[in-house]
Amino acid sequence: MIVKEWCMYCGECAGVCPRCLIEVRETSLNFNEEGCKDCRICVQVCPVKALAKEE
Amino acid sequence: MKLIETEILVIGAGPAGSSTAKHAALNGAEVILMDKKSEIGAPKRCAEGVSKEGLSKLGIEPNSRWVTKELSGVRLISPNGTDVWMKEDQVKLPEAGYILERKVFDKFMAMEAARAGATIMIKTLARGMRKDNNGYIVSCESMGEDLEIKAKIVVGADGPESRVGRWGGLKTAAKPKNMESGIQFEMVGVEMDDPDCIEFYFGSVAPGGYAWIFPKGDDIANVGLGIISTYTDKTAYEHLLEFVKNCPATKNAQPVELNIGGDPVGGMIKNLVKDHIMIVGDAAGHVNPLTGGGIITALEAGMYAGEVAAAAVKDEDYSEKRLMEYQEKCKNEIGNSFDKYLKTKDYMLSLSDSDLDSIAKAFQNTEFENISTKELIKLLIKVSPKALLKLGKLF
Ligand SMILES: Cc1cc2nc3c(=O)[nH]c(=O)nc-3n(C[C@H](O)[C@H](O)[C@H](O)COP(=O)(O)OP(=O)(O)OC[C@H]3O[C@@H](n4cnc5c(N)ncnc54)[C@H](O)[C@@H]3O)c2cc1C
Ligand code: SF4
Ligand code: SF4
């Protein structure tokens, strides 16, 4: 997952990830990429489009 | 690795966590309240509106350190600009309230927890947990140091992320249709018709939600909106930029702060407890599904959680069965009304811009006596036959 520089670590993406894979730290995000099912729900809800999936 | 033991560990020091920690400590329990942030309350993710009634019900005295504005009315604006004014000098507004300074308020609430006897750990992130013979061991990271905290009861007060509950087997993940994407500028140079009134804008300006202007004194206001991502192809940020550009009150305003956050508006989570674990606040869906407001309910649910957790510690019974007392209390005091608001929200979301304009027109010609969220819904039922059909039996 690509996290853009303007991510504000609000945690909305973590709240909707059905597999609970996103750890929101104070100034960074950790993705457990191994478990990711590529559903892109996290990308969809971000209020500022700060996530992109690596193609 | 360092291991700390406690009776109750509360993860997250927002209103829900601080209230839980305070009430658990006041009832004699040994409590740790932790938050990953370096400053409790910052950054704010909130429009900061609360009702006076809500605070007073919880025995919280308004304090000039965290009240920025006392409100005296509400203005509702439909998509074509038809507006409905409700001011305290003309109608009773039991839910009229205050605009807070959350950065100060949240810290104040955490201080109250500390004064009650809770130990506060800031800049401490919970990373996961595992079952122990009589509780949970939570893996944490604090200023680069890994540590473990062993607790008889873990309370997940971790806001919309709500991961702690999931670590304990509770189903707290929000569906995208139930997660409102909130975004807001704090602005200066806002020109409101009446800066003592809060404003709500409905319709396609904020698909799935609404836009707001909440005054904070002088020409300062929180200007924001909430959308549901499944209702629009644009981001919340794009909707906000459009709103600010087109709204007469903000045409000349400048942002001094950008706030974003998720607001879980799908109603209360069904199961709030399991053996040794409880969830509270946004993490438990304690957010009014119609308004998106969750500060008062977080504080209220925190009070119940703290009291029940402390009693469970006294009884040395941390079972799901013992902790159910908390879930029942939340259901009766919070969840049942949320079910009705959820249905009202679904109905509101089915309305087109022109439906909303007609309702606003009908409201303009109506005499109000007492205005609360419930009274407004009753009025809606009066002026709209469709609403009578959908909501008549509920209110
Ligand atoms: C844009 C927006 C506007 C809103 N406006 C209003 C309003 O006007 N009025 C109203 O009543 N409500 C409003 N709300 C809702 C309100 O902000 C929330 O309901 C309220 O903050 C819930 O409190 P809480 O304590 O449950 O969660 P939060 O306030 O989110 O606190 C959770 C805390 O947990 C911490 N945390 C999370 N994970 C971890 C971890 N793993 N380890 C350690 N710490 C962790 C976080 O850092 C945070 O401090 C709004 C929400 C949004 C997004
Ligand atoms: S929702 Fe967007 S801004 Fe918020 S933490 Fe996730 S990626 Fe960052
Ligand atoms: S793509 Fe889906 S599974 Fe992967 S991190 Fe995002 S929400 Fe989780």
XYZ file of N, CA, C and O in Angstrom, chain B residues 88-274:
748
model
N -33.544 30.463 20.868
C -33.947 30.216 22.253
C -34.940 31.239 22.774
O -35.756 30.944 23.633
N -34.889 32.480 22.238
C -35.834 33.476 22.747
C -37.259 33.233 22.223
O -38.211 33.815 22.712
N -37.392 32.350 21.222
C -38.739 32.070 20.702
C -39.236 30.666 21.053
O -40.426 30.438 21.225
N -38.329 29.703 21.081
C -38.739 28.321 21.370
C -37.810 27.721 22.428
O -36.700 28.203 22.629
N -38.292 26.682 23.075
C -37.443 25.982 24.046
C -36.486 25.067 23.285
O -36.919 24.291 22.434
N -35.205 25.174 23.588
C -34.199 24.347 22.899
C -33.409 23.541 23.934
O -32.293 23.906 24.296
N -33.992 22.438 24.411
C -33.304 21.699 25.485
C -31.941 21.161 25.068
O -31.080 20.927 25.907
N -31.743 20.965 23.756
C -30.448 20.416 23.320
C -29.458 21.508 22.910
O -28.385 21.202 22.408
N -29.865 22.800 23.059
C -28.914 23.868 22.725
C -27.681 23.660 23.582
O -27.750 23.105 24.677
N -26.570 24.096 23.121
C -25.395 23.723 23.896
C -24.212 24.634 23.762
O -24.351 25.852 23.644
N -23.072 23.989 23.752
C -21.803 24.694 23.721
C -20.964 24.186 22.561
O -21.105 23.049 22.123
N -20.049 25.021 22.112
C -18.950 24.558 21.271
C -17.728 24.500 22.183
O -17.418 25.463 22.896
N -17.090 23.341 22.161
C -15.949 23.108 23.057
C -14.642 23.451 22.370
O -14.593 23.684 21.160
N -13.575 23.415 23.127
C -12.214 23.342 22.580
C -11.750 21.938 22.947
O -11.296 21.706 24.077
N -11.913 20.985 22.010
C -11.649 19.570 22.346
C -10.227 19.343 22.840
O -9.976 18.469 23.663
N -9.282 20.121 22.290
C -7.895 19.881 22.701
C -7.736 20.123 24.200
O -6.902 19.500 24.855
N -8.536 21.063 24.723
C -8.472 21.345 26.167
C -9.410 20.399 26.918
O -9.061 19.847 27.963
N -10.602 20.194 26.359
C -11.620 19.363 27.019
C -11.111 17.944 27.262
O -11.237 17.397 28.361
N -10.546 17.331 26.210
C -10.100 15.932 26.345
C -9.000 15.816 27.402
O -8.965 14.858 28.188
N -8.105 16.817 27.413
C -7.031 16.797 28.406
C -7.613 16.958 29.811
O -7.211 16.287 30.760
N -8.589 17.857 29.909
C -9.262 18.105 31.185
C -9.887 16.809 31.710
O -9.783 16.470 32.891
N -10.538 16.059 30.810
C -11.189 14.802 31.216
C -10.147 13.763 31.665
O -10.365 13.023 32.626
N -9.011 13.735 30.966
C -7.946 12.810 31.370
C -7.384 13.226 32.736
O -7.055 12.371 33.579
N -7.293 14.538 32.970
C -6.812 15.021 34.276
C -7.764 14.601 35.386
O -7.343 14.242 36.488
N -9.065 14.644 35.080
C -10.061 14.198 36.069
C -9.834 12.714 36.411
O -9.973 12.308 37.563
N -9.490 11.922 35.377
C -9.228 10.498 35.615
C -7.994 10.343 36.508
O -7.969 9.527 37.440
N -6.972 11.157 36.217
C -5.746 11.092 37.024
C -6.044 11.490 38.472
O -5.582 10.836 39.424
N -6.836 12.554 38.633
C -7.182 13.001 40.000
C -7.976 11.932 40.749
O -7.897 11.833 41.970
N -8.733 11.143 39.999
C -9.508 10.071 40.648
C -8.613 8.885 41.026
O -9.040 7.984 41.744
N -7.383 8.882 40.496
C -6.444 7.819 40.895
C -5.894 6.979 39.756
O -5.095 6.076 39.991
N -6.333 7.258 38.499
C -5.824 6.456 37.369
C -4.391 6.878 37.035
O -4.016 8.036 37.236
N -3.602 5.919 36.538
C -2.241 6.222 36.069
C -2.320 6.465 34.568
O -2.881 5.642 33.836
N -1.756 7.582 34.099
C -1.849 7.895 32.671
C -0.518 7.613 31.984
O 0.547 7.985 32.491
N -0.600 6.948 30.852
C 0.604 6.718 30.040
C 0.345 7.316 28.659
O -0.524 6.837 27.926
N 1.079 8.370 28.310
C 0.911 8.941 26.969
C 1.992 8.375 26.052
O 2.935 7.734 26.503
N 1.800 8.638 24.777
C 2.736 8.154 23.748
C 2.987 6.655 23.917
O 4.111 6.169 23.769
N 1.923 5.941 24.250
C 2.017 4.488 24.439
C 0.983 3.819 23.537
O -0.222 4.036 23.692
N 1.479 3.051 22.592
C 0.627 2.423 21.583
C 0.374 0.967 21.941
O 1.323 0.220 22.194
N -0.896 0.555 21.949
C -1.208 -0.874 22.115
C -1.087 -1.524 20.745
O -1.646 -1.021 19.773
N -0.374 -2.644 20.668
C -0.097 -3.254 19.358
C -0.777 -4.605 19.158
O -0.831 -5.126 18.050
N -1.255 -5.190 20.237
C -1.907 -6.492 20.128
C -2.080 -7.047 21.530
O -1.588 -6.459 22.502
N -2.800 -8.161 21.657
C -2.912 -8.747 22.993
C -3.145 -10.249 22.916
O -3.592 -10.767 21.895
N -2.813 -10.908 24.009
C -3.028 -12.351 24.070
C -3.645 -12.703 25.420
O -3.437 -11.989 26.411
N -4.400 -13.772 25.402
C -5.088 -14.229 26.611
C -4.073 -14.763 27.616
O -3.093 -15.417 27.225
N -4.294 -14.433 28.871
C -3.482 -14.977 29.946
C -4.439 -15.757 30.854
O -5.652 -15.676 30.670
N -3.941 -16.488 31.854
C -4.882 -17.325 32.614
C -6.008 -16.525 33.276
O -7.125 -16.971 33.326
N -5.708 -15.288 33.724
C -6.797 -14.529 34.349
C -6.845 -13.103 33.801
O -6.838 -12.139 34.559
N -6.868 -12.978 32.495
C -6.924 -11.646 31.882
C -6.240 -11.634 30.533
O -6.183 -12.654 29.849
N -5.737 -10.462 30.168
C -5.031 -10.310 28.899
C -3.653 -9.690 29.137
O -3.471 -8.912 30.077
N -2.720 -10.022 28.260
C -1.433 -9.317 28.249
C -1.391 -8.505 26.965
O -1.522 -9.052 25.863
N -1.276 -7.196 27.119
C -1.298 -6.295 25.965
C 0.140 -5.882 25.635
O 0.884 -5.435 26.512
N 0.515 -6.065 24.362
C 1.859 -5.651 23.934
C 1.802 -4.176 23.548
O 0.949 -3.778 22.762
N 2.734 -3.411 24.104
C 2.706 -1.961 23.878
C 4.085 -1.468 23.456
O 5.094 -2.149 23.642
N 4.072 -0.260 22.939
C 5.332 0.395 22.597
C 5.255 1.815 23.139
O 4.280 2.524 22.883
N 6.262 2.194 23.913
C 6.242 3.525 24.506
C 7.604 4.180 24.320
O 8.601 3.704 24.873
N 7.667 5.209 23.536
C 8.917 5.936 23.290
C 10.054 4.985 22.894
O 11.137 5.000 23.474
N 9.759 4.112 21.964
C 10.788 3.207 21.459
C 11.004 1.963 22.309
O 11.737 1.060 21.922
N 10.349 1.910 23.473
C 10.540 0.745 24.353
C 9.338 -0.197 24.233
O 8.182 0.243 24.252
N 9.607 -1.499 24.066
C 8.522 -2.485 24.069
C 8.211 -2.848 25.513
O 9.125 -3.043 26.317
N 6.931 -2.921 25.835
C 6.565 -3.353 27.176
C 5.245 -4.105 27.128
O 4.530 -4.044 26.122
N 4.940 -4.834 28.194
C 3.683 -5.573 28.250
C 2.893 -5.128 29.477
O 3.477 -4.828 30.521
N 1.591 -5.057 29.294
C 0.730 -4.712 30.435
C -0.271 -5.843 30.628
O -0.986 -6.218 29.698
N -0.271 -6.388 31.823
C -1.184 -7.490 32.141
C -2.370 -6.913 32.922
O -2.167 -6.210 33.917
N -3.572 -7.179 32.411
C -4.758 -6.605 33.064
C -5.849 -7.650 33.200
O -5.992 -8.536 32.362
N -6.636 -7.495 34.269
C -7.773 -8.421 34.471
C -8.899 -8.041 33.506
O -9.613 -8.902 33.008
N -9.038 -6.719 33.283
C -10.038 -6.255 32.305
C -9.363 -5.249 31.377
O -8.707 -4.309 31.843
N -9.521 -5.464 30.077
C -9.039 -4.501 29.089
C -10.257 -3.787 28.510
O -11.236 -4.434 28.114
N -10.191 -2.440 28.483
C -11.299 -1.674 27.906
C -10.811 -1.034 26.606
O -9.869 -0.235 26.611
N -11.438 -1.382 25.508
C -11.114 -0.788 24.209
C -11.882 0.515 24.062
O -13.088 0.512 23.831
N -11.159 1.640 24.208
C -11.766 2.968 24.023
C -10.970 3.648 22.916
O -10.638 4.825 22.998
N -10.672 2.858 21.884
C -9.707 3.298 20.869
C -10.362 3.952 19.659
O -9.779 3.989 18.577
N -11.567 4.506 19.863
C -12.158 5.349 18.830
C -12.569 4.578 17.585
O -12.741 3.348 17.622
N -12.721 5.285 16.454
C -13.249 4.637 15.246
C -12.360 3.522 14.695
O -12.839 2.683 13.940
N -11.096 3.492 15.060
C -10.232 2.383 14.601
C -10.726 1.067 15.172
O -10.700 0.038 14.506
N -11.105 1.095 16.425
C -11.699 -0.036 17.140
C -11.022 -1.369 16.854
O -11.651 -2.319 16.403
N -9.741 -1.453 17.148
C -9.002 -2.703 16.896
C -8.934 -3.571 18.152
O -8.852 -4.789 18.062
N -8.970 -2.904 19.328
C -8.803 -3.649 20.579
C -9.911 -4.698 20.719
O -9.651 -5.857 21.027
N -11.147 -4.286 20.449
C -12.275 -5.216 20.516
C -12.065 -6.397 19.589
O -12.336 -7.544 19.946
N -11.550 -6.112 18.399
C -11.335 -7.198 17.432
C -10.252 -8.156 17.910
O -10.341 -9.350 17.700
N -9.211 -7.610 18.575
C -8.182 -8.496 19.135
C -8.819 -9.454 20.141
O -8.347 -10.576 20.327
N -9.902 -8.978 20.805
C -10.560 -9.799 21.819
C -11.730 -10.601 21.263
O -12.497 -11.182 22.031
N -11.912 -10.577 19.945
C -12.951 -11.411 19.334
C -14.298 -10.737 19.157
O -15.276 -11.388 18.785
N -14.385 -9.419 19.406
C -15.649 -8.711 19.183
C -15.700 -8.198 17.745
O -14.656 -7.874 17.166
N -16.920 -8.102 17.216
C -17.036 -7.711 15.801
C -17.250 -6.210 15.701
O -18.391 -5.738 15.717
N -16.173 -5.476 15.570
C -16.308 -4.016 15.599
C -15.967 -3.331 14.276
O -16.088 -2.114 14.190
N -15.548 -4.098 13.255
C -15.186 -3.432 11.986
C -16.424 -2.767 11.402
O -17.490 -3.374 11.349
N -16.282 -1.498 10.969
C -17.429 -0.794 10.387
C -17.500 -1.074 8.892
O -16.474 -1.143 8.217
N -18.729 -1.232 8.400
C -18.899 -1.337 6.948
C -18.756 0.074 6.381
O -19.118 1.042 7.051
N -18.259 0.204 5.128
C -18.095 1.551 4.581
C -19.397 2.366 4.606
O -19.370 3.566 4.818
N -20.549 1.704 4.436
C -21.817 2.451 4.439
C -22.172 2.975 5.835
O -23.067 3.791 5.992
N -21.472 2.478 6.845
C -21.730 2.928 8.212
C -20.604 3.805 8.766
O -20.580 4.112 9.958
N -19.646 4.158 7.933
C -18.537 4.997 8.414
C -18.610 6.343 7.698
O -18.407 6.434 6.489
N -18.953 7.375 8.467
C -19.016 8.698 7.868
C -17.608 9.277 7.816
O -16.886 9.243 8.810
N -17.230 9.778 6.634
C -15.923 10.421 6.499
C -16.106 11.895 6.827
O -16.742 12.631 6.072
N -15.561 12.309 7.947
C -15.717 13.694 8.388
C -14.505 14.521 7.998
O -13.368 14.032 8.029
N -14.778 15.755 7.628
C -13.670 16.661 7.281
C -14.087 18.079 7.620
O -15.264 18.424 7.517
N -13.139 18.876 8.039
C -13.503 20.201 8.543
C -12.321 21.152 8.500
O -11.185 20.746 8.739
N -12.614 22.403 8.172
C -11.645 23.475 8.388
C -12.071 24.236 9.635
O -13.266 24.508 9.809
N -11.122 24.614 10.481
C -11.425 25.696 11.417
C -11.059 26.950 10.651
O -9.949 27.046 10.091
N -12.009 27.906 10.580
C -11.802 29.056 9.684
C -11.926 30.383 10.430
O -12.640 30.485 11.426
N -11.273 31.388 9.897
C -11.403 32.752 10.400
C -12.006 33.585 9.272
O -11.837 33.241 8.102
N -12.729 34.635 9.649
C -13.366 35.466 8.616
C -14.691 34.890 8.157
O -15.161 35.176 7.067
N -15.318 34.071 9.020
C -16.618 33.476 8.676
C -17.712 34.512 8.974
O -17.748 35.094 10.059
N -18.568 34.727 7.979
C -19.611 35.758 8.139
C -20.969 35.059 8.280
O -21.631 34.763 7.293
N -21.365 34.797 9.528
C -22.625 34.092 9.755
C -23.748 35.105 9.973
O -23.500 36.200 10.486
N -24.971 34.722 9.596
C -26.109 35.623 9.835
C -26.279 35.865 11.326
O -26.565 36.968 11.760
N -26.123 34.799 12.121
C -26.172 34.946 13.580
C -25.086 34.058 14.178
O -25.242 32.833 14.232
N -23.992 34.644 14.631
C -22.864 33.822 15.120
C -23.114 33.153 16.467
O -22.206 32.544 17.028
N -24.367 33.250 16.979
C -24.705 32.496 18.194
C -25.473 31.219 17.853
O -25.888 30.477 18.745
N -25.697 30.996 16.559
C -26.485 29.820 16.148
C -25.610 28.847 15.351
O -24.767 29.274 14.558
N -25.858 27.553 15.534
C -25.178 26.568 14.685
C -25.989 26.365 13.408
O -27.216 26.517 13.419
N -25.309 26.043 12.331
C -25.982 25.884 11.041
C -25.761 24.479 10.498
O -24.645 23.955 10.554
N -26.833 23.888 9.956
C -26.768 22.568 9.307
C -27.260 22.693 7.874
O -28.340 23.250 7.657
N -26.493 22.174 6.928
C -26.858 22.217 5.510
C -27.105 20.782 5.030
O -26.253 19.917 5.218
N -28.276 20.583 4.400
C -28.666 19.218 4.009
C -28.689 19.056 2.495
O -28.759 20.024 1.754
N -28.649 17.790 2.060
C -28.818 17.476 0.638
C -27.507 17.091 -0.018
O -26.549 16.660 0.649
N -27.443 17.272 -1.340
C -26.311 16.747 -2.115
C -24.997 17.481 -1.825
O -23.947 17.077 -2.322
N -25.070 18.540 -1.025
C -23.856 19.217 -0.585
C -22.945 18.232 0.196
O -21.714 18.355 0.172
N -23.580 17.258 0.850
C -22.818 16.268 1.639
C -23.529 14.918 1.530
O -24.299 14.542 2.422
N -23.277 14.169 0.455
C -24.014 12.918 0.231
C -23.837 11.920 1.377
O -22.715 11.591 1.753
N -24.988 11.512 1.941
C -24.951 10.535 3.041
C -24.828 11.188 4.409
O -24.900 10.508 5.430
N -24.628 12.495 4.440
C -24.465 13.176 5.732
C -25.015 14.588 5.662
O -26.061 14.829 5.063
N -24.308 15.531 6.244
C -24.699 16.948 6.156
C -23.464 17.817 6.358
O -22.403 17.314 6.751
N -23.631 19.099 6.046
C -22.524 20.043 6.291
C -22.898 20.915 7.485
O -24.065 21.031 7.828
N -21.894 21.499 8.116
C -22.175 22.311 9.309
C -21.270 23.533 9.383
O -20.167 23.537 8.822
N -21.781 24.542 10.085
C -20.919 25.651 10.519
C -21.194 25.830 12.007
O -22.319 26.125 12.408
N -20.178 25.574 12.821
C -20.322 25.686 14.276
C -19.438 26.854 14.737
O -18.200 26.772 14.687
N -20.059 27.937 15.191
C -19.282 29.125 15.564
C -18.462 28.925 16.843
O -18.923 28.272 17.777
N -17.255 29.509 16.848
C -16.393 29.366 18.033
C -16.068 30.720 18.664
O -15.135 30.845 19.431
N -16.840 31.765 18.287
C -16.568 33.086 18.841
C -15.925 33.975 17.799
O -15.229 33.500 16.900
N -16.195 35.292 17.902
C -15.749 36.286 16.906
C -16.135 35.798 15.502
O -17.259 35.411 15.279
N -15.166 35.794 14.585
C -15.468 35.356 13.216
C -14.887 33.962 12.951
O -14.590 33.608 11.817
N -14.712 33.171 14.024
C -14.085 31.849 13.916
C -15.173 30.767 13.946
O -16.134 30.880 14.715
N -15.028 29.732 13.115
C -16.012 28.630 13.131
C -15.394 27.349 12.601
O -14.456 27.374 11.808
N -15.951 26.234 13.063
C -15.659 24.933 12.467
C -16.605 24.763 11.277
O -17.829 24.791 11.450
N -16.030 24.620 10.104
C -16.832 24.500 8.882
C -16.518 23.132 8.294
O -15.387 22.876 7.886
N -17.508 22.240 8.302
C -17.163 20.882 7.864
C -18.336 20.120 7.312
O -19.447 20.641 7.185
N -18.076 18.882 6.980
C -19.149 18.000 6.505
C -18.752 16.540 6.700
O -17.577 16.207 6.861
N -19.800 15.722 6.676
C -19.587 14.271 6.727
C -20.259 13.660 5.518
O -21.377 14.044 5.167
N -19.574 12.748 4.874
C -20.175 12.042 3.739
C -20.039 10.541 3.962
O -19.226 10.096 4.788
N -20.826 9.777 3.224
C -20.643 8.327 3.211
C -20.054 7.992 1.845
O -20.618 8.363 0.806
N -18.908 7.314 1.851
C -18.156 7.133 0.595
C -18.946 6.363 -0.463
O -18.719 6.527 -1.649
N -19.925 5.551 -0.021
C -20.684 4.762 -1.004
C -21.735 5.621 -1.728
O -22.370 5.166 -2.653
N -21.925 6.873 -1.283
C -22.924 7.753 -1.901
C -22.326 8.734 -2.902
O -23.033 9.542 -3.479
N -21.004 8.738 -3.055
C -20.380 9.757 -3.908
C -19.051 9.247 -4.477
O -18.392 8.407 -3.861
N -18.683 9.795 -5.632
C -17.378 9.433 -6.206
C -16.297 10.409 -5.767
O -15.111 10.160 -5.968
N -16.719 11.543 -5.192
C -15.721 12.534 -4.772
C -15.248 12.237 -3.357
O -15.958 11.582 -2.584
N -14.100 12.773 -3.004
C -13.640 12.608 -1.619
C -14.334 13.652 -0.737
O -14.857 14.658 -1.224
N -14.279 13.392 0.559
C -14.841 14.348 1.513
C -14.156 15.708 1.336
O -14.801 16.765 1.408
N -12.855 15.687 1.066
C -12.104 16.937 0.905
C -12.630 17.749 -0.277
O -12.826 18.962 -0.178
N -12.907 17.041 -1.393
C -13.438 17.752 -2.569
C -14.801 18.373 -2.261
O -15.087 19.509 -2.648
N -15.634 17.623 -1.522
C -16.945 18.182 -1.144
C -16.766 19.409 -0.252
O -17.493 20.392 -0.393
N -15.791 19.351 0.652
C -15.593 20.488 1.565
C -15.154 21.738 0.790
O -15.648 22.841 1.030
N -14.218 21.548 -0.145
C -13.739 22.706 -0.918
C -14.898 23.355 -1.665
O -15.028 24.587 -1.704
N -15.776 22.522 -2.227
C -16.941 23.061 -2.956
C -17.866 23.822 -2.023
O -18.336 24.910 -2.332
N -18.099 23.216 -0.849
C -19.017 23.841 0.110
C -18.494 25.219 0.537
O -19.231 26.211 0.532
N -17.227 25.271 0.859
C -16.625 26.514 1.353
C -16.663 27.600 0.263
O -16.895 28.775 0.541
N -16.470 27.151 -0.981
C -16.471 28.105 -2.097
C -17.877 28.680 -2.324
O -18.038 29.868 -2.596
N -18.892 27.845 -2.161
C -20.254 28.260 -2.519
C -21.080 28.829 -1.378
O -22.091 29.468 -1.611
N -20.672 28.579 -0.148
C -21.492 29.019 0.985
C -21.226 30.507 1.238
O -20.066 30.913 1.403
N -22.287 31.331 1.292
C -22.074 32.775 1.488
C -21.271 33.091 2.755
O -20.483 34.035 2.771
N -21.452 32.283 3.807
C -20.772 32.580 5.081
C -19.267 32.366 5.014
O -18.511 32.928 5.817
N -18.793 31.540 4.079
C -17.360 31.188 4.089
C -16.598 31.697 2.863
O -15.415 31.398 2.705
N -17.312 32.448 2.032
C -16.674 32.910 0.778
C -15.374 33.684 1.027
O -14.415 33.579 0.273
N -15.368 34.451 2.125
C -14.171 35.261 2.417
C -13.354 34.700 3.580
O -12.495 35.385 4.129
N -13.670 33.466 3.976
C -12.989 32.907 5.162
C -11.695 32.194 4.772
O -11.515 31.783 3.629
N -10.807 32.055 5.751
C -9.514 31.387 5.532
C -9.374 30.223 6.531
O -9.702 30.389 7.703
N -8.850 29.078 6.063
C -8.664 27.977 7.019
C -7.410 28.176 7.862
O -6.387 28.660 7.363
N -7.515 27.822 9.136
C -6.320 27.832 9.992
C -6.004 26.422 10.491
O -4.994 26.205 11.154
N -6.888 25.474 10.208
C -6.679 24.097 10.659
C -7.505 23.170 9.776
O -8.615 23.526 9.374
N -6.982 21.991 9.469
C -7.742 20.962 8.740
C -7.879 19.747 9.654
O -6.891 19.278 10.204
N -9.112 19.289 9.821
C -9.369 18.118 10.670
C -10.069 17.044 9.860
O -10.955 17.365 9.080
N -9.682 15.796 10.056
C -10.413 14.709 9.400
C -10.614 13.556 10.376
O -9.890 13.444 11.376
N -11.591 12.716 10.056
C -11.790 11.552 10.918
C -13.001 10.747 10.513
O -13.891 11.246 9.838
N -13.024 9.497 10.936
C -14.170 8.636 10.683
C -15.149 8.727 11.840
O -14.745 8.888 12.990
N -16.426 8.638 11.519
C -17.476 8.685 12.530
C -18.371 7.459 12.298
O -19.097 7.408 11.298
N -18.305 6.441 13.165
C -19.092 5.220 12.917
C -20.571 5.446 13.243
O -20.936 5.529 14.403
N -21.407 5.525 12.190
C -22.809 5.904 12.397
C -23.783 4.743 12.133
O -24.931 4.965 11.786
N -23.306 3.535 12.314
C -24.154 2.367 12.049
C -24.927 1.873 13.264
O -25.549 0.811 13.217
N -24.882 2.617 14.354
C -25.578 2.189 15.570
C -24.655 1.407 16.492
O -23.501 1.119 16.152
N -25.194 1.080 17.673
C -24.355 0.426 18.685
C -23.989 -1.002 18.262
O -24.824 -1.735 17.741
N -22.729 -1.371 18.482
C -22.265 -2.734 18.204
C -23.060 -3.699 19.098
O -23.343 -3.381 20.255
N -23.396 -4.856 18.549
C -24.289 -5.776 19.273
C -23.654 -6.296 20.579
O -24.247 -6.211 21.640
N -22.441 -6.806 20.469
C -21.795 -7.358 21.672
C -20.665 -6.443 22.131
O -19.703 -6.236 21.405
N -20.804 -5.913 23.343
C -19.822 -4.950 23.862
C -18.854 -5.593 24.842
O -17.910 -4.931 25.288
N -19.112 -6.831 25.209
C -18.256 -7.480 26.216
C -17.990 -8.939 25.870
O -18.769 -9.577 25.149
N -16.866 -9.400 26.360
C -16.524 -10.825 26.372
C -15.759 -11.030 27.673
O -15.451 -10.047 28.353
